[in-house]
mmCIF file of C-alpha atoms and ligand atoms in Angstrom:
data_model
loop_
_atom_site.group_PDB
_atom_site.id
_atom_site.type_symbol
_atom_site.label_atom_id
_atom_site.label_comp_id
_atom_site.label_asym_id
_atom_site.label_seq_id
_atom_site.Cartn_x
_atom_site.Cartn_y
_atom_site.Cartn_z
ATOM 1 C CA MET A 1 62.660 65.902 -4.674
ATOM 2 C CA LYS A 2 59.654 66.710 -2.540
ATOM 3 C CA LYS A 3 57.128 63.936 -1.917
ATOM 4 C CA ILE A 4 53.483 64.776 -2.644
ATOM 5 C CA ILE A 5 50.572 62.903 -1.086
ATOM 6 C CA THR A 6 46.803 63.081 -1.285
ATOM 7 C CA ILE A 7 43.987 61.392 0.608
ATOM 8 C CA GLY A 8 40.660 60.305 -0.859
ATOM 9 C CA GLU A 9 38.575 58.124 -3.092
ATOM 10 C CA ILE A 10 39.682 55.593 -5.663
ATOM 11 C CA VAL A 11 36.840 54.429 -7.946
ATOM 12 C CA VAL A 12 36.230 52.885 -11.333
ATOM 13 C CA GLU A 13 34.284 54.843 -13.909
ATOM 14 C CA ILE A 14 31.967 53.128 -16.374
ATOM 15 C CA MET A 15 30.656 55.351 -19.115
ATOM 16 C CA ALA A 16 27.817 55.256 -21.629
ATOM 17 C CA VAL A 17 29.121 54.931 -25.176
ATOM 18 C CA GLU A 18 26.507 57.293 -26.671
ATOM 19 C CA PRO A 19 25.157 60.574 -25.217
ATOM 20 C CA GLY A 20 21.625 60.538 -23.815
ATOM 21 C CA HIS A 21 19.714 60.886 -20.559
ATOM 22 C CA GLY A 22 20.381 58.696 -17.516
ATOM 23 C CA PHE A 23 20.366 54.927 -17.187
ATOM 24 C CA THR A 24 16.715 53.800 -17.167
ATOM 25 C CA THR A 25 17.042 51.532 -20.201
ATOM 26 C CA ALA A 26 19.718 49.115 -21.398
ATOM 27 C CA ILE A 27 22.554 50.945 -23.172
ATOM 28 C CA SER A 28 26.118 50.186 -24.258
ATOM 29 C CA LEU A 29 28.721 50.986 -21.632
ATOM 30 C CA ILE A 30 32.486 51.125 -21.724
ATOM 31 C CA GLY A 31 34.825 50.621 -18.793
ATOM 32 C CA PRO A 32 35.955 50.039 -16.116
ATOM 33 C CA PHE A 33 38.397 52.954 -16.165
ATOM 34 C CA ALA A 34 40.674 53.841 -13.241
ATOM 35 C CA SER A 35 39.272 56.990 -11.598
ATOM 36 C CA GLY A 36 38.595 59.152 -8.534
ATOM 37 C CA ALA A 37 39.763 62.790 -8.463
ATOM 38 C CA PRO A 38 42.538 62.215 -5.873
ATOM 39 C CA ALA A 39 43.684 59.105 -7.779
ATOM 40 C CA ILE A 40 43.833 60.972 -11.110
ATOM 41 C CA PHE A 41 45.796 63.732 -9.391
ATOM 42 C CA ILE A 42 48.361 61.360 -7.894
ATOM 43 C CA ASP A 43 48.701 59.323 -11.109
ATOM 44 C CA GLN A 44 49.582 62.522 -12.988
ATOM 45 C CA VAL A 45 52.134 63.505 -10.308
ATOM 46 C CA ALA A 46 53.686 60.018 -10.544
ATOM 47 C CA LYS A 47 53.937 60.211 -14.337
ATOM 48 C CA LEU A 48 55.990 63.389 -14.000
ATOM 49 C CA GLY A 49 58.505 61.397 -11.975
ATOM 50 C CA GLN A 50 57.808 63.134 -8.640
ATOM 51 C CA PRO A 51 57.815 60.953 -5.483
ATOM 52 C CA CYS A 52 54.163 60.600 -4.416
ATOM 53 C CA GLY A 53 51.532 58.420 -2.782
ATOM 54 C CA ILE A 54 47.844 58.185 -1.876
ATOM 55 C CA VAL A 55 45.928 57.207 1.255
ATOM 56 C CA SER A 56 42.838 55.355 0.038
ATOM 57 C CA ALA A 57 40.975 52.033 0.049
ATOM 58 C CA VAL A 58 39.674 49.576 -2.528
ATOM 59 C CA GLY A 59 37.701 46.334 -2.337
ATOM 60 C CA ASN A 60 39.112 42.832 -2.672
ATOM 61 C CA ASP A 61 38.018 42.748 -6.334
ATOM 62 C CA ASP A 62 39.140 43.348 -9.920
ATOM 63 C CA PHE A 63 38.167 47.049 -9.810
ATOM 64 C CA GLY A 64 40.616 47.443 -6.929
ATOM 65 C CA VAL A 65 43.348 45.509 -8.759
ATOM 66 C CA LEU A 66 42.840 47.628 -11.892
ATOM 67 C CA ASN A 67 43.354 50.850 -9.924
ATOM 68 C CA VAL A 68 46.165 49.775 -7.627
ATOM 69 C CA GLU A 69 48.203 48.171 -10.414
ATOM 70 C CA ARG A 70 47.729 51.234 -12.587
ATOM 71 C CA LEU A 71 48.986 53.600 -9.864
ATOM 72 C CA ARG A 72 51.857 51.267 -8.976
ATOM 73 C CA ARG A 73 52.912 50.963 -12.632
ATOM 74 C CA ASP A 74 52.937 54.739 -13.062
ATOM 75 C CA GLY A 75 55.187 55.135 -10.005
ATOM 76 C CA ALA A 76 52.916 56.118 -7.085
ATOM 77 C CA ASP A 77 53.465 54.750 -3.573
ATOM 78 C CA VAL A 78 50.446 52.442 -3.058
ATOM 79 C CA SER A 79 51.435 51.205 0.422
ATOM 80 C CA ALA A 80 48.638 53.199 2.112
ATOM 81 C CA ILE A 81 45.820 51.890 -0.113
ATOM 82 C CA GLY A 82 43.908 49.525 2.172
ATOM 83 C CA VAL A 83 41.939 46.530 0.896
ATOM 84 C CA HIS A 84 38.455 46.302 2.436
ATOM 85 C CA PRO A 85 37.592 42.677 3.278
ATOM 86 C CA THR A 86 33.906 42.859 2.304
ATOM 87 C CA ALA A 87 32.911 46.127 0.569
ATOM 88 C CA ALA A 88 33.418 46.550 -3.186
ATOM 89 C CA THR A 89 35.654 49.171 -4.799
ATOM 90 C CA GLY A 90 33.828 52.464 -5.354
ATOM 91 C CA SER A 91 32.241 53.080 -8.738
ATOM 92 C CA ALA A 92 30.709 55.856 -10.807
ATOM 93 C CA PHE A 93 28.500 55.418 -13.871
ATOM 94 C CA VAL A 94 28.415 58.435 -16.130
ATOM 95 C CA ARG A 95 26.427 59.386 -19.196
ATOM 96 C CA TYR A 96 26.889 62.582 -21.166
ATOM 97 C CA ARG A 97 23.741 64.459 -22.114
ATOM 98 C CA PRO A 98 23.522 65.996 -25.595
ATOM 99 C CA ASP A 99 24.233 69.452 -24.057
ATOM 100 C CA GLY A 100 27.513 68.235 -22.500
ATOM 101 C CA ASN A 101 26.193 67.991 -18.915
ATOM 102 C CA ARG A 102 26.518 64.639 -17.192
ATOM 103 C CA ASP A 103 24.290 62.215 -15.265
ATOM 104 C CA PHE A 104 26.080 60.181 -12.586
ATOM 105 C CA ILE A 105 25.255 57.169 -10.426
ATOM 106 C CA TYR A 106 27.786 56.897 -7.610
ATOM 107 C CA ASN A 107 28.589 54.040 -5.268
ATOM 108 C CA ILE A 108 31.264 55.652 -3.135
ATOM 109 C CA ARG A 109 30.027 56.410 0.385
ATOM 110 C CA HIS A 110 29.107 52.777 1.125
ATOM 111 C CA SER A 111 31.940 51.269 -0.905
ATOM 112 C CA ALA A 112 35.431 50.281 0.233
ATOM 113 C CA CYS A 113 36.100 54.063 0.393
ATOM 114 C CA SER A 114 34.311 54.009 3.772
ATOM 115 C CA ALA A 115 37.509 52.418 5.178
ATOM 116 C CA ILE A 116 39.728 55.382 4.266
ATOM 117 C CA GLY A 117 41.266 56.797 7.428
ATOM 118 C CA LEU A 118 44.353 57.126 9.584
ATOM 119 C CA THR A 119 45.611 53.527 9.368
ATOM 120 C CA PRO A 120 49.205 52.727 10.442
ATOM 121 C CA GLU A 121 50.181 52.612 6.728
ATOM 122 C CA ALA A 122 48.549 56.034 6.221
ATOM 123 C CA GLU A 123 50.528 57.476 9.141
ATOM 124 C CA THR A 124 53.779 56.140 7.686
ATOM 125 C CA LEU A 125 53.002 57.670 4.276
ATOM 126 C CA ILE A 126 51.975 61.004 5.829
ATOM 127 C CA ASP A 127 55.206 61.125 7.846
ATOM 128 C CA SER A 128 57.227 60.598 4.660
ATOM 129 C CA ALA A 129 55.550 63.507 2.820
ATOM 130 C CA ASP A 130 56.624 67.097 2.136
ATOM 131 C CA HIS A 131 53.387 68.270 0.529
ATOM 132 C CA LEU A 132 49.672 67.469 0.947
ATOM 133 C CA HIS A 133 47.135 68.090 -1.825
ATOM 134 C CA ILE A 134 43.559 68.375 -0.531
ATOM 135 C CA MET A 135 40.808 67.495 -2.982
ATOM 136 C CA GLY A 136 37.545 69.058 -1.766
ATOM 137 C CA SER A 137 35.444 66.302 -3.329
ATOM 138 C CA ALA A 138 37.114 63.825 -0.930
ATOM 139 C CA LEU A 139 35.756 65.600 2.173
ATOM 140 C CA PHE A 140 32.440 63.681 2.021
ATOM 141 C CA PHE A 141 33.434 61.193 4.676
ATOM 142 C CA ASP A 142 34.502 61.603 8.358
ATOM 143 C CA GLY A 143 37.426 59.184 8.148
ATOM 144 C CA ILE A 144 38.896 61.089 5.214
ATOM 145 C CA VAL A 145 38.314 64.468 6.869
ATOM 146 C CA SER A 146 40.111 63.442 10.066
ATOM 147 C CA ALA A 147 43.005 61.866 8.153
ATOM 148 C CA ILE A 148 43.350 65.109 6.157
ATOM 149 C CA PHE A 149 43.275 67.216 9.373
ATOM 150 C CA GLU A 150 46.023 65.062 10.884
ATOM 151 C CA ALA A 151 48.119 65.089 7.701
ATOM 152 C CA THR A 152 47.754 68.886 7.426
ATOM 153 C CA GLN A 153 49.015 69.345 10.988
ATOM 154 C CA ARG A 154 51.943 66.936 10.717
ATOM 155 C CA ILE A 155 53.138 68.159 7.314
ATOM 156 C CA LYS A 156 52.852 71.852 8.205
ATOM 157 C CA ALA A 157 54.567 71.272 11.581
ATOM 158 C CA LYS A 158 57.697 70.086 9.812
ATOM 159 C CA GLY A 159 57.694 72.982 7.312
ATOM 160 C CA GLY A 160 55.849 71.223 4.477
ATOM 161 C CA THR A 161 53.199 72.778 2.245
ATOM 162 C CA VAL A 162 49.530 72.275 1.325
ATOM 163 C CA SER A 163 47.561 72.812 -1.890
ATOM 164 C CA PHE A 164 43.757 72.776 -2.108
ATOM 165 C CA ASP A 165 41.394 72.247 -5.050
ATOM 166 C CA PRO A 166 37.745 72.685 -3.923
ATOM 167 C CA ASN A 167 36.568 70.508 -6.863
ATOM 168 C CA ILE A 168 33.061 70.517 -5.514
ATOM 169 C CA ARG A 169 29.556 70.234 -6.886
ATOM 170 C CA LYS A 170 26.947 72.543 -5.319
ATOM 171 C CA GLU A 171 24.917 69.656 -3.804
ATOM 172 C CA MET A 172 27.975 68.540 -1.840
ATOM 173 C CA LEU A 173 28.218 71.866 0.023
ATOM 174 C CA GLU A 174 25.218 70.913 2.144
ATOM 175 C CA LEU A 175 26.658 67.580 3.331
ATOM 176 C CA PRO A 176 27.172 67.569 7.128
ATOM 177 C CA GLY A 177 30.607 68.926 8.067
ATOM 178 C CA MET A 178 31.521 69.828 4.475
ATOM 179 C CA ARG A 179 31.662 73.601 4.934
ATOM 180 C CA ASP A 180 33.829 73.298 8.081
ATOM 181 C CA ALA A 181 36.193 70.865 6.376
ATOM 182 C CA LEU A 182 36.513 73.171 3.348
ATOM 183 C CA ALA A 183 37.145 76.175 5.618
ATOM 184 C CA HIS A 184 39.871 74.252 7.463
ATOM 185 C CA ALA A 185 41.509 73.319 4.151
ATOM 186 C CA LEU A 186 41.402 76.942 2.986
ATOM 187 C CA GLU A 187 42.873 78.197 6.270
ATOM 188 C CA ASN A 188 45.861 75.874 5.890
ATOM 189 C CA THR A 189 46.519 76.015 2.198
ATOM 190 C CA ASP A 190 49.600 77.635 0.669
ATOM 191 C CA LEU A 191 48.369 77.191 -2.901
ATOM 192 C CA PHE A 192 44.631 77.506 -3.665
ATOM 193 C CA MET A 193 43.378 76.118 -6.996
ATOM 194 C CA PRO A 194 39.700 76.929 -7.619
ATOM 195 C CA SER A 195 38.056 76.467 -10.996
ATOM 196 C CA GLY A 196 36.368 79.675 -12.192
ATOM 197 C CA PRO A 197 33.578 80.732 -9.807
ATOM 198 C CA GLU A 198 34.760 78.382 -7.021
ATOM 199 C CA ILE A 199 36.984 81.292 -5.962
ATOM 200 C CA PHE A 200 33.854 82.938 -4.504
ATOM 201 C CA LEU A 201 32.989 79.934 -2.294
ATOM 202 C CA PHE A 202 34.899 81.505 0.588
ATOM 203 C CA THR A 203 34.963 85.253 -0.080
ATOM 204 C CA ARG A 204 32.778 88.233 0.683
ATOM 205 C CA ALA A 205 33.965 89.721 -2.611
ATOM 206 C CA THR A 206 31.898 88.869 -5.666
ATOM 207 C CA GLU A 207 34.386 90.097 -8.270
ATOM 208 C CA GLU A 208 37.585 88.168 -9.086
ATOM 209 C CA ALA A 209 40.310 90.763 -8.398
ATOM 210 C CA ALA A 210 38.759 91.619 -5.029
ATOM 211 C CA ALA A 211 38.363 87.925 -4.184
ATOM 212 C CA VAL A 212 42.043 87.332 -4.982
ATOM 213 C CA ALA A 213 43.086 90.266 -2.764
ATOM 214 C CA GLU A 214 40.869 89.006 0.072
ATOM 215 C CA LEU A 215 42.359 85.489 -0.093
ATOM 216 C CA LEU A 216 45.978 86.725 -0.291
ATOM 217 C CA ASP A 217 45.260 88.951 2.738
ATOM 218 C CA ARG A 218 44.202 85.858 4.657
ATOM 219 C CA GLY A 219 47.695 84.429 4.196
ATOM 220 C CA ILE A 220 47.317 82.177 1.142
ATOM 221 C CA LYS A 221 50.640 82.396 -0.735
ATOM 222 C CA ALA A 222 49.388 81.775 -4.263
ATOM 223 C CA ILE A 223 46.145 81.221 -6.193
ATOM 224 C CA VAL A 224 45.661 79.461 -9.517
ATOM 225 C CA VAL A 225 42.286 79.934 -11.214
ATOM 226 C CA LYS A 226 41.425 77.198 -13.757
ATOM 227 C CA ARG A 227 39.333 78.473 -16.648
ATOM 228 C CA GLY A 228 38.611 75.398 -18.802
ATOM 229 C CA ALA A 229 39.012 76.196 -22.519
ATOM 230 C CA GLU A 230 40.129 79.727 -21.523
ATOM 231 C CA GLY A 231 43.324 78.502 -19.812
ATOM 232 C CA ALA A 232 44.413 79.577 -16.323
ATOM 233 C CA SER A 233 45.770 82.453 -14.204
ATOM 234 C CA TYR A 234 48.234 82.651 -11.311
ATOM 235 C CA PHE A 235 48.187 85.291 -8.567
ATOM 236 C CA ASP A 236 50.476 86.066 -5.643
ATOM 237 C CA ARG A 237 51.524 89.172 -3.696
ATOM 238 C CA THR A 238 53.978 90.180 -6.411
ATOM 239 C CA GLY A 239 51.504 90.098 -9.285
ATOM 240 C CA GLU A 240 49.707 87.834 -11.718
ATOM 241 C CA VAL A 241 50.268 85.924 -14.940
ATOM 242 C CA SER A 242 47.793 84.216 -17.288
ATOM 243 C CA ALA A 243 48.273 81.564 -19.951
ATOM 244 C CA PRO A 244 45.750 80.640 -22.667
ATOM 245 C CA ALA A 245 44.551 77.051 -23.104
ATOM 246 C CA PHE A 246 45.773 75.008 -26.069
ATOM 247 C CA LYS A 247 43.302 74.427 -28.890
ATOM 248 C CA VAL A 248 42.329 70.748 -28.855
ATOM 249 C CA GLU A 249 39.169 68.753 -29.473
ATOM 250 C CA GLU A 250 37.449 68.094 -26.128
ATOM 251 C CA VAL A 251 36.645 64.364 -26.121
ATOM 252 C CA ASP A 252 36.142 63.907 -22.351
ATOM 253 C CA PRO A 253 36.546 66.774 -19.844
ATOM 254 C CA THR A 254 36.629 64.483 -16.770
ATOM 255 C CA GLY A 255 39.995 64.626 -15.025
ATOM 256 C CA ALA A 256 41.315 67.766 -16.739
ATOM 257 C CA GLY A 257 41.287 69.830 -13.556
ATOM 258 C CA ASP A 258 42.931 67.051 -11.537
ATOM 259 C CA SER A 259 45.691 66.520 -14.130
ATOM 260 C CA PHE A 260 46.217 70.277 -14.506
ATOM 261 C CA GLY A 261 46.486 70.610 -10.711
ATOM 262 C CA ALA A 262 48.993 67.764 -10.443
ATOM 263 C CA ALA A 263 51.234 69.296 -13.091
ATOM 264 C CA PHE A 264 51.053 72.777 -11.567
ATOM 265 C CA VAL A 265 51.764 71.593 -8.004
ATOM 266 C CA THR A 266 54.707 69.480 -9.199
ATOM 267 C CA CYS A 267 56.238 72.378 -11.164
ATOM 268 C CA TRP A 268 55.606 74.805 -8.270
ATOM 269 C CA LEU A 269 57.395 72.499 -5.811
ATOM 270 C CA ARG A 270 60.277 72.229 -8.277
ATOM 271 C CA GLY A 271 60.637 76.033 -8.093
ATOM 272 C CA MET A 272 59.571 76.714 -11.676
ATOM 273 C CA ALA A 273 58.444 80.247 -12.624
ATOM 274 C CA PRO A 274 54.615 80.509 -12.439
ATOM 275 C CA GLY A 275 54.164 81.368 -16.154
ATOM 276 C CA LYS A 276 56.087 78.293 -17.252
ATOM 277 C CA ALA A 277 54.271 76.095 -14.712
ATOM 278 C CA LEU A 278 50.931 77.354 -16.115
ATOM 279 C CA THR A 279 52.012 76.464 -19.660
ATOM 280 C CA ILE A 280 52.963 72.927 -18.632
ATOM 281 C CA ALA A 281 49.753 72.544 -16.607
ATOM 282 C CA ASN A 282 47.633 73.845 -19.526
ATOM 283 C CA ALA A 283 49.331 71.312 -21.819
ATOM 284 C CA THR A 284 48.601 68.563 -19.299
ATOM 285 C CA GLY A 285 44.932 69.625 -19.103
ATOM 286 C CA ALA A 286 44.666 69.825 -22.899
ATOM 287 C CA ARG A 287 46.055 66.308 -23.291
ATOM 288 C CA ALA A 288 43.644 65.071 -20.585
ATOM 289 C CA VAL A 289 40.525 66.390 -22.370
ATOM 290 C CA SER A 290 41.644 64.909 -25.718
ATOM 291 C CA VAL A 291 41.352 61.307 -24.478
ATOM 292 C CA LYS A 292 38.314 59.254 -23.413
ATOM 293 C CA GLY A 293 38.517 58.001 -19.819
ATOM 294 C CA PRO A 294 39.229 60.042 -16.672
ATOM 295 C CA MET A 295 42.828 58.858 -16.075
ATOM 296 C CA GLU A 296 43.667 57.782 -19.637
ATOM 297 C CA GLY A 297 44.952 61.224 -20.628
ATOM 298 C CA THR A 298 47.634 61.650 -17.947
ATOM 299 C CA SER A 299 51.059 62.525 -19.360
ATOM 300 C CA THR A 300 54.772 61.997 -18.863
ATOM 301 C CA MET A 301 57.062 65.042 -19.141
ATOM 302 C CA ALA A 302 58.303 63.675 -22.488
ATOM 303 C CA GLU A 303 54.703 63.561 -23.796
ATOM 304 C CA ILE A 304 54.094 67.117 -22.581
ATOM 305 C CA GLU A 305 57.280 68.322 -24.313
ATOM 306 C CA THR A 306 56.243 66.624 -27.573
ATOM 307 C CA PHE A 307 52.803 68.249 -27.282
ATOM 308 C CA LEU A 308 54.322 71.696 -26.614
ATOM 309 C CA ASN A 309 56.620 71.298 -29.623
ATOM 310 C CA SER A 310 53.643 70.339 -31.802
ATOM 311 C CA GLN A 311 51.961 73.575 -30.656
ATOM 312 C CA GLY A 312 55.026 75.629 -31.507
ATOM 313 C CA VAL A 313 55.788 76.406 -27.845
ATOM 314 C CA ALA A 314 59.343 75.951 -26.533
ATOM 315 C CA ALA A 315 59.254 73.359 -23.747
HETATM 316 P P1 ATP B 1 37.131 69.091 -13.611
HETATM 317 O O1 ATP B 1 35.876 68.961 -14.399
HETATM 318 O O2 ATP B 1 38.144 68.024 -13.925
HETATM 319 O O3 ATP B 1 36.905 69.292 -12.139
HETATM 320 P P2 ATP B 1 38.074 71.801 -13.463
HETATM 321 O O4 ATP B 1 36.860 72.656 -13.510
HETATM 322 O O5 ATP B 1 38.735 71.617 -12.137
HETATM 323 O O6 ATP B 1 37.797 70.405 -14.177
HETATM 324 P P3 ATP B 1 38.997 73.034 -15.892
HETATM 325 O O7 ATP B 1 39.205 74.481 -15.761
HETATM 326 O O8 ATP B 1 37.789 72.539 -16.582
HETATM 327 O O9 ATP B 1 39.177 72.384 -14.453
HETATM 328 O O10 ATP B 1 40.250 72.402 -16.655
HETATM 329 C C1 ATP B 1 41.562 72.489 -16.127
HETATM 330 C C2 ATP B 1 42.529 72.890 -17.200
HETATM 331 O O11 ATP B 1 42.509 71.935 -18.288
HETATM 332 C C3 ATP B 1 42.234 74.240 -17.851
HETATM 333 O O12 ATP B 1 42.766 75.289 -17.085
HETATM 334 C C4 ATP B 1 42.906 74.067 -19.198
HETATM 335 O O13 ATP B 1 44.296 74.235 -19.076
HETATM 336 C C5 ATP B 1 42.654 72.587 -19.521
HETATM 337 N N1 ATP B 1 41.411 72.436 -20.294
HETATM 338 C C6 ATP B 1 40.170 72.178 -19.841
HETATM 339 N N2 ATP B 1 39.266 72.146 -20.854
HETATM 340 C C7 ATP B 1 39.969 72.389 -21.983
HETATM 341 C C8 ATP B 1 39.637 72.490 -23.370
HETATM 342 N N3 ATP B 1 38.375 72.328 -23.804
HETATM 343 N N4 ATP B 1 40.625 72.765 -24.270
HETATM 344 C C9 ATP B 1 41.894 72.919 -23.862
HETATM 345 N N5 ATP B 1 42.288 72.836 -22.558
HETATM 346 C C10 ATP B 1 41.344 72.583 -21.628
HETATM 347 MG MG1 MG B 2 37.902 70.260 -10.781
#
């Protein structure tokens, strides 16, 4: 089986119990929850039984233990997660507004995440990998960007593959070096996984079909567009296929895209037909949004099969 790796932030998430605006008064919070988009992605890959690992860093503290033990228990290779001697594990506080938007307070850039880079353990993990998943939100930091560049080169040089989820908020686009790092990821990706309008981040085209054609012409093998409660679509040179989302109650949307991506990439590397891979990935995303906590809704294949059966879909 092919080994999948990713490189980027591990954080804890602490969330407000009730919706409201920001954090300027005392409110009830719940957490810490294991989190970080690359960490959610790799946890979901591990739960599907695929060999996988993450290059990251945590602090010498309980938030680090919570994350590392969680990933280890679920089957990810944690050998390239460094422990920073002084900085704390990254954290994100989140509160949902009544309209469903979110307010965040992040402590990531100056956290233990600042130590993520091409350590000897990272090099060993990279050299053991067949596939690299690039999470755009991880490109905020030079050490991560250069480790991703190096991993891209080494994995592609030996015939491996790359997937890329931009997963980016508009404000992040203006960070120094971000646009170049995103362009480099796009240039090297085999499988591009934007959510909705992110497909236009890199195209002249402003309409989806034309944007797909433009990206395929640039040499990207396949594109998966995530559409939230509308499901997802797959495109390659031979055609396209779409699959509707499953009807579930959305309890917490955080992590749906990361879990969906992990399931799709795993199925794709296993050679599954795109339509079936979309169905499994949609089920994984649906389960993720039904559970509170960013990484709490990741699924095993048995759980996905049970879910599909409950929806009347043959697994
Ligand atoms: P994220 O906020 O995690 O970055 P994203 O924008 O990358 O998310 P989405 O398109 O929101 O990704 O969600 C990914 C997948 O999860 C969808 O394609 C769908 O399969 C599933 N999903 C998301 N929201 C819902 C929902 N409300 N009901 C059912 N399935 C959903
Ligand atoms: Mg996303």
